[in-house]
GROMACS .gro file of C-alpha atoms in nm:
model
  328
    1MET     CA    1  12.785  12.152   6.411
    2LYS     CA    2  12.514  12.125   6.150
    3LEU     CA    3  12.191  11.937   6.201
    4GLY     CA    4  11.958  11.791   5.940
    5ILE     CA    5  11.586  11.830   5.995
    6LEU     CA    6  11.389  11.554   5.828
    7LYS     CA    7  11.088  11.668   5.631
    8GLU     CA    8  10.742  11.580   5.768
    9PHE     CA    9  10.421  11.526   5.568
   10THR     CA   10  10.220  11.796   5.745
   11GLY     CA   11  10.489  12.055   5.834
   12TYR     CA   12  10.538  11.969   6.201
   13GLU     CA   13  10.915  11.991   6.155
   14SER     CA   14  10.869  12.368   6.190
   15ASN     CA   15  10.927  12.341   6.570
   16TYR     CA   16  11.275  12.200   6.505
   17ILE     CA   17  11.337  12.486   6.261
   18LYS     CA   18  11.227  12.746   6.522
   19ALA     CA   19  11.437  12.575   6.793
   20CYS     CA   20  11.752  12.573   6.574
   21GLU     CA   21  11.702  12.937   6.487
   22ASP     CA   22  11.648  13.031   6.859
   23LEU     CA   23  11.962  12.845   6.955
   24LYS     CA   24  12.158  12.974   6.647
   25VAL     CA   25  12.229  12.620   6.525
   26ASP     CA   26  12.310  12.563   6.158
   27TYR     CA   27  12.053  12.334   5.992
   28GLU     CA   28  11.931  12.191   5.664
   29ILE     CA   29  11.592  12.053   5.566
   30ILE     CA   30  11.627  11.702   5.429
   31ASP     CA   31  11.351  11.550   5.215
   32ILE     CA   32  11.320  11.181   5.301
   33ILE     CA   33  10.968  11.153   5.163
   34SER     CA   34  11.083  11.166   4.799
   35ASN     CA   35  11.220  10.877   4.594
   36ASP     CA   36  11.564  11.045   4.619
   37TRP     CA   37  11.575  11.022   5.000
   38ILE     CA   38  11.899  10.809   5.010
   39ASP     CA   39  12.081  11.058   4.789
   40ASN     CA   40  11.942  11.344   4.999
   41ILE     CA   41  12.091  11.187   5.315
   42LEU     CA   42  12.420  11.089   5.155
   43LYS     CA   43  12.500  11.428   5.000
   44SER     CA   44  12.410  11.621   5.316
   45ASN     CA   45  12.702  11.712   5.540
   46CYS     CA   46  12.500  11.709   5.860
   47ASP     CA   47  12.635  11.571   6.185
   48GLY     CA   48  12.299  11.429   6.290
   49PHE     CA   49  11.930  11.433   6.201
   50LEU     CA   50  11.630  11.555   6.392
   51VAL     CA   51  11.312  11.354   6.342
   52ARG     CA   52  10.945  11.416   6.404
   53PRO     CA   53  10.769  11.124   6.225
   54SER     CA   54  10.425  11.172   6.072
   55PHE     CA   55  10.164  10.932   6.210
   56ALA     CA   56   9.828  11.056   6.094
   57LYS     CA   57   9.828  10.774   5.840
   58ASP     CA   58   9.963  10.428   5.904
   59VAL     CA   59  10.150  10.427   5.571
   60TRP     CA   60  10.331  10.747   5.668
   61LYS     CA   61  10.441  10.602   6.005
   62ARG     CA   62  10.561  10.278   5.828
   63MET     CA   63  10.760  10.488   5.584
   64TYR     CA   64  10.947  10.661   5.868
   65ASP     CA   65  11.010  10.330   6.052
   66GLU     CA   66  11.155  10.178   5.734
   67LYS     CA   67  11.372  10.469   5.629
   68LEU     CA   68  11.491  10.556   5.980
   69TYR     CA   69  11.610  10.200   6.022
   70PHE     CA   70  11.844  10.238   5.722
   71ILE     CA   71  11.959  10.582   5.827
   72SER     CA   72  12.031  10.471   6.184
   73HIS     CA   73  12.136  10.108   6.150
   74VAL     CA   74  12.286  10.088   5.797
   75LEU     CA   75  12.428  10.433   5.736
   76LYS     CA   76  12.507  10.465   6.107
   77LYS     CA   77  12.389  10.825   6.115
   78PRO     CA   78  12.283  10.974   6.452
   79ILE     CA   79  11.912  11.051   6.477
   80TYR     CA   80  11.716  11.220   6.752
   81PRO     CA   81  11.504  11.084   6.915
   82ASP     CA   82  11.668  10.746   6.888
   83TYR     CA   83  11.537  10.470   6.660
   84TYR     CA   84  11.413  10.244   6.937
   85SER     CA   85  11.191  10.511   7.092
   86LEU     CA   86  11.059  10.608   6.752
   87PHE     CA   87  10.980  10.243   6.663
   88ILE     CA   88  10.737  10.223   6.953
   89TYR     CA   89  10.611  10.585   6.899
   90GLU     CA   90  10.243  10.590   6.786
   91ASN     CA   91  10.234  10.214   6.758
   92LYS     CA   92  10.026  10.060   7.030
   93LYS     CA   93  10.125   9.707   6.929
   94ASN     CA   94  10.493   9.777   6.970
   95MET     CA   95  10.432   9.962   7.297
   96ALA     CA   96  10.243   9.664   7.438
   97TYR     CA   97  10.522   9.424   7.336
   98PHE     CA   98  10.787   9.661   7.487
   99LEU     CA   99  10.594   9.689   7.816
  100LYS     CA  100  10.547   9.316   7.855
  101LEU     CA  101  10.903   9.225   7.761
  102ASN     CA  102  11.043   9.477   8.008
  103ASP     CA  103  10.808   9.363   8.290
  104ILE     CA  104  10.667   9.716   8.333
  105PRO     CA  105  10.319   9.730   8.500
  106HIS     CA  106  10.059   9.811   8.240
  107PRO     CA  107   9.697   9.733   8.157
  108LYS     CA  108   9.655   9.379   8.017
  109THR     CA  109   9.659   9.404   7.641
  110TRP     CA  110   9.561   9.145   7.373
  111ILE     CA  111   9.659   9.171   7.007
  112PHE     CA  112   9.506   8.932   6.757
  113TYR     CA  113   9.592   8.870   6.394
  114ASP     CA  114   9.364   8.570   6.365
  115LYS     CA  115   8.990   8.644   6.343
  116GLU     CA  116   8.876   8.320   6.506
  117GLU     CA  117   9.122   8.361   6.792
  118ALA     CA  118   8.984   8.707   6.853
  119LEU     CA  119   8.620   8.592   6.845
  120ASN     CA  120   8.702   8.308   7.086
  121PHE     CA  121   8.869   8.555   7.319
  122VAL     CA  122   8.572   8.796   7.340
  123GLU     CA  123   8.332   8.505   7.388
  124LYS     CA  124   8.519   8.385   7.696
  125TYR     CA  125   8.615   8.727   7.836
  126ASP     CA  126   8.419   8.804   8.153
  127LYS     CA  127   8.526   9.154   8.265
  128TYR     CA  128   8.345   9.378   8.025
  129PRO     CA  129   8.359   9.656   7.918
  130LEU     CA  130   8.664   9.586   7.707
  131VAL     CA  131   8.872   9.869   7.566
  132PHE     CA  132   8.925   9.874   7.190
  133LYS     CA  133   9.228  10.070   7.070
  134PRO     CA  134   9.339  10.156   6.716
  135ASN     CA  135   9.709  10.104   6.653
  136ILE     CA  136   9.776  10.474   6.573
  137GLY     CA  137   9.600  10.782   6.693
  138SER     CA  138   9.653  11.028   6.980
  139GLY     CA  139   9.420  11.202   7.218
  140ALA     CA  140   9.193  10.900   7.270
  141LEU     CA  141   9.104  10.906   6.905
  142GLY     CA  142   8.920  10.585   6.810
  143ILE     CA  143   8.928  10.431   7.162
  144LYS     CA  144   8.595  10.273   7.258
  145PHE     CA  145   8.449  10.081   7.553
  146MET     CA  146   8.279   9.772   7.426
  147ASN     CA  147   8.045   9.495   7.547
  148LYS     CA  148   8.068   9.148   7.396
  149ASN     CA  149   7.840   9.210   7.104
  150GLN     CA  150   8.020   9.534   7.014
  151ALA     CA  151   8.355   9.356   7.032
  152LYS     CA  152   8.234   9.085   6.795
  153LYS     CA  153   8.108   9.347   6.559
  154ILE     CA  154   8.433   9.535   6.540
  155ILE     CA  155   8.627   9.210   6.488
  156ASN     CA  156   8.396   9.118   6.196
  157LYS     CA  157   8.441   9.466   6.054
  158ILE     CA  158   8.814   9.506   6.097
  159PHE     CA  159   8.924   9.182   5.941
  160THR     CA  160   8.905   9.258   5.566
  161LYS     CA  161   8.683   9.079   5.319
  162TRP     CA  162   8.831   8.926   5.010
  163LYS     CA  163   8.704   8.968   4.658
  164PHE     CA  164   8.777   8.692   4.419
  165PHE     CA  165   8.877   8.768   4.058
  166ASN     CA  166   8.859   8.518   3.777
  167PHE     CA  167   9.135   8.589   3.526
  168GLY     CA  168   9.047   8.283   3.315
  169TYR     CA  169   9.320   8.082   3.151
  170THR     CA  170   9.680   8.202   3.174
  171LYS     CA  171   9.955   8.177   2.927
  172TRP     CA  172  10.147   7.943   3.150
  173TYR     CA  173   9.874   7.721   3.289
  174LYS     CA  174   9.598   7.529   3.109
  175THR     CA  175   9.378   7.533   3.421
  176LYS     CA  176   9.159   7.820   3.522
  177PHE     CA  177   9.353   8.063   3.747
  178ILE     CA  178   9.157   8.230   4.025
  179PHE     CA  179   9.313   8.434   4.301
  180SER     CA  180   9.203   8.685   4.561
  181VAL     CA  181   9.312   9.031   4.658
  182PRO     CA  182   9.212   9.213   4.978
  183ILE     CA  183   8.974   9.512   4.978
  184MET     CA  184   9.142   9.766   5.203
  185ASP     CA  185   9.208  10.136   5.260
  186ASP     CA  186   9.414  10.335   5.512
  187LYS     CA  187   9.204  10.211   5.803
  188GLN     CA  188   9.332   9.948   6.043
  189TYR     CA  189   9.267   9.600   5.904
  190ASN     CA  190   9.343   9.237   5.979
  191PHE     CA  191   9.446   9.284   6.342
  192VAL     CA  192   9.265   9.408   6.655
  193ILE     CA  193   9.390   9.543   6.989
  194PHE     CA  194   9.197   9.507   7.314
  195GLN     CA  195   9.289   9.627   7.663
  196GLU     CA  196   9.146   9.571   8.005
  197LYS     CA  197   8.952   9.863   8.153
  198LEU     CA  198   9.106   9.993   8.476
  199ASP     CA  199   8.934  10.205   8.740
  200VAL     CA  200   9.141  10.514   8.688
  201LYS     CA  201   9.159  10.796   8.942
  202TRP     CA  202   9.417  11.004   8.761
  203GLU     CA  203   9.637  10.987   8.459
  204TRP     CA  204   9.990  11.130   8.502
  205ARG     CA  205  10.217  11.260   8.228
  206ILE     CA  206  10.582  11.231   8.322
  207ILE     CA  207  10.830  11.369   8.071
  208ARG     CA  208  11.203  11.327   8.021
  209ILE     CA  209  11.402  11.530   7.771
  210GLY     CA  210  11.776  11.503   7.825
  211GLU     CA  211  11.823  11.545   8.202
  212SER     CA  212  11.509  11.753   8.241
  213PHE     CA  213  11.200  11.589   8.405
  214PHE     CA  214  10.847  11.728   8.414
  215GLY     CA  215  10.513  11.600   8.545
  216HIS     CA  216  10.149  11.685   8.566
  217GLN     CA  217   9.801  11.528   8.577
  218LYS     CA  218   9.592  11.474   8.265
  219LEU     CA  219   9.243  11.538   8.389
  220ALA     CA  220   8.942  11.361   8.238
  221ASN     CA  221   8.686  11.515   8.001
  222GLY     CA  222   8.403  11.262   8.002
  223LYS     CA  223   8.541  10.908   7.974
  224PHE     CA  224   8.897  10.992   7.867
  225HIS     CA  225   9.198  11.167   8.010
  226SER     CA  226   9.402  11.169   7.687
  227GLY     CA  227   9.314  11.456   7.456
  228SER     CA  228   9.098  11.632   7.719
  229GLY     CA  229   9.318  11.946   7.718
  230LYS     CA  230   9.263  11.964   8.094
  231VAL     CA  231   9.570  11.970   8.315
  232GLY     CA  232   9.625  11.937   8.683
  233TRP     CA  233   9.935  12.142   8.781
  234VAL     CA  234  10.025  11.951   9.091
  235LYS     CA  235  10.354  11.802   9.221
  236PRO     CA  236  10.413  11.457   9.065
  237PRO     CA  237  10.488  11.170   9.305
  238GLU     CA  238  10.857  11.092   9.329
  239GLU     CA  239  10.769  10.725   9.276
  240LEU     CA  240  10.665  10.813   8.920
  241LEU     CA  241  10.971  11.027   8.856
  242ASN     CA  242  11.181  10.733   8.970
  243LEU     CA  243  10.987  10.489   8.752
  244VAL     CA  244  11.033  10.709   8.443
  245LYS     CA  245  11.402  10.763   8.515
  246ARG     CA  246  11.452  10.382   8.545
  247ILE     CA  247  11.268  10.303   8.222
  248THR     CA  248  11.444  10.572   8.022
  249ASP     CA  249  11.790  10.500   8.170
  250GLU     CA  250  11.761  10.126   8.102
  251ASN     CA  251  11.652  10.179   7.741
  252GLY     CA  252  11.854  10.488   7.646
  253PHE     CA  253  11.548  10.705   7.590
  254ARG     CA  254  11.631  11.075   7.591
  255SER     CA  255  11.302  11.218   7.471
  256MET     CA  256  11.007  11.030   7.617
  257ASP     CA  257  10.666  11.105   7.765
  258ILE     CA  258  10.528  10.822   7.977
  259ASP     CA  259  10.159  10.844   8.054
  260ILE     CA  260  10.070  10.652   8.370
  261PHE     CA  261   9.733  10.550   8.515
  262GLU     CA  262   9.683  10.582   8.889
  263THR     CA  263   9.393  10.355   8.985
  264LEU     CA  264   9.144  10.389   9.266
  265ASP     CA  265   9.342  10.130   9.465
  266ASN     CA  266   9.656  10.352   9.436
  267LYS     CA  267   9.847  10.136   9.189
  268PHE     CA  268  10.038  10.268   8.886
  269TYR     CA  269  10.011  10.128   8.529
  270VAL     CA  270  10.199  10.261   8.225
  271ASN     CA  271   9.950  10.340   7.952
  272GLU     CA  272  10.162  10.487   7.672
  273LEU     CA  273  10.510  10.598   7.576
  274GLN     CA  274  10.556  10.877   7.324
  275ALA     CA  275  10.889  11.006   7.203
  276ILE     CA  276  10.707  11.318   7.074
  277PHE     CA  277  10.405  11.465   7.249
  278GLY     CA  278  10.183  11.766   7.255
  279SER     CA  279  10.354  12.055   7.433
  280TYR     CA  280  10.182  12.392   7.403
  281ASP     CA  281  10.285  12.569   7.724
  282ASN     CA  282  10.632  12.707   7.781
  283SER     CA  283  10.638  12.500   8.094
  284GLN     CA  284  10.526  12.138   8.132
  285MET     CA  285  10.518  12.161   8.507
  286TYR     CA  286  10.393  12.414   8.767
  287ILE     CA  287  10.442  12.353   9.138
  288ASP     CA  288  10.267  12.597   9.367
  289GLY     CA  289  10.219  12.816   9.061
  290LYS     CA  290  10.590  12.821   8.974
  291PRO     CA  291  10.709  12.689   8.635
  292GLY     CA  292  11.007  12.457   8.636
  293ARG     CA  293  11.165  12.118   8.589
  294TYR     CA  294  11.318  11.848   8.802
  295LEU     CA  295  11.685  11.748   8.782
  296PHE     CA  296  11.829  11.442   8.955
  297LYS     CA  297  12.137  11.537   9.145
  298ASP     CA  298  12.321  11.359   9.429
  299ASP     CA  299  12.051  11.092   9.450
  300GLU     CA  300  11.762  11.333   9.497
  301TRP     CA  301  11.517  11.534   9.285
  302ILE     CA  302  11.590  11.905   9.270
  303PHE     CA  303  11.325  12.151   9.144
  304GLU     CA  304  11.464  12.426   8.923
  305GLU     CA  305  11.236  12.722   8.858
  306GLY     CA  306  11.205  12.859   8.504
  307TYR     CA  307  11.056  12.810   8.160
  308PHE     CA  308  11.222  12.518   7.967
  309ASN     CA  309  10.967  12.406   7.708
  310GLN     CA  310  10.990  12.668   7.433
  311ASN     CA  311  10.878  12.573   7.082
  312GLY     CA  312  10.681  12.267   7.201
  313SER     CA  313  10.980  12.141   7.400
  314PHE     CA  314  11.192  12.114   7.081
  315ASN     CA  315  11.455  12.354   7.212
  316LEU     CA  316  11.537  12.100   7.487
  317ARG     CA  317  11.561  11.821   7.222
  318VAL     CA  318  11.800  12.017   7.007
  319GLU     CA  319  12.018  12.108   7.307
  320ASP     CA  320  12.026  11.747   7.422
  321PHE     CA  321  12.114  11.619   7.070
  322LEU     CA  322  12.402  11.867   7.050
  323LYS     CA  323  12.536  11.739   7.381
  324ILE     CA  324  12.520  11.381   7.263
  325LEU     CA  325  12.695  11.466   6.933
  326ASN     CA  326  12.965  11.663   7.105
  327ASN     CA  327  13.037  11.371   7.347
  328GLN     CA  328  13.071  11.110   7.067
   0.00000   0.00000   0.00000
């Protein structure tokens, strides 16, 4: 069995390399960033491809979404994680659509592509503060709590202005030809995402990789839980393990972190789903000080002690992908 590791803009594919070397799996680095990406895929003799999409820039994430579609759906090559989970990865719009269509409890989210519609919404909204979210960005990056005036200001800023160019008469037309082009850069433009603010007691991170499940609290640092670096190593509620198992089973997700808000009135709301997530400890769960994972066997959750998250949890991903490929 030989695996292809798809190149990443900033070198984060290194965890896949380390995992393959630890597990003594044959691998090849495949450059899909270059213009020759199709040839690079076609000439490789890999049984499947390991993916860790770049997302620091929107254009990078869009490149992966586009090329992975053709690898997975046109060339019919196996990729890990699967295309569906990577399509909603680091894309808050797609996450919101997924959660609503699957009737999964989540904070109310509004996505506007029309400036006037967005302005009308914030004018009528009566439960401020409102949460502004950028489409990409982890660790609470760019998230802001806003009053009505601040929401209007961000709408006016985020919908791009247009500069008009007069190119005079054209060869084909005798009338003056004027058209406009947008002024834009890599920042989010021409759509805005708002979310209701919940009264959050805890945020839980529940992880599934293959048949391994992990859970812990994400403790707040100031206003935000995400990106705080603070962890509560406590036993996750079985209700959340069951919720994550159901969501991942129904959608075929084999590598998924689901971050869940627990509110002051003891209700649970899914905040985000991430096929790849920050994993810096060799265990993503400690219960009574013991590292381990949960396995679901004979209709009950069984705790297995041990360290299972080496190389940022990528060892587990490689092992799971090999099982999938061997069962095809």
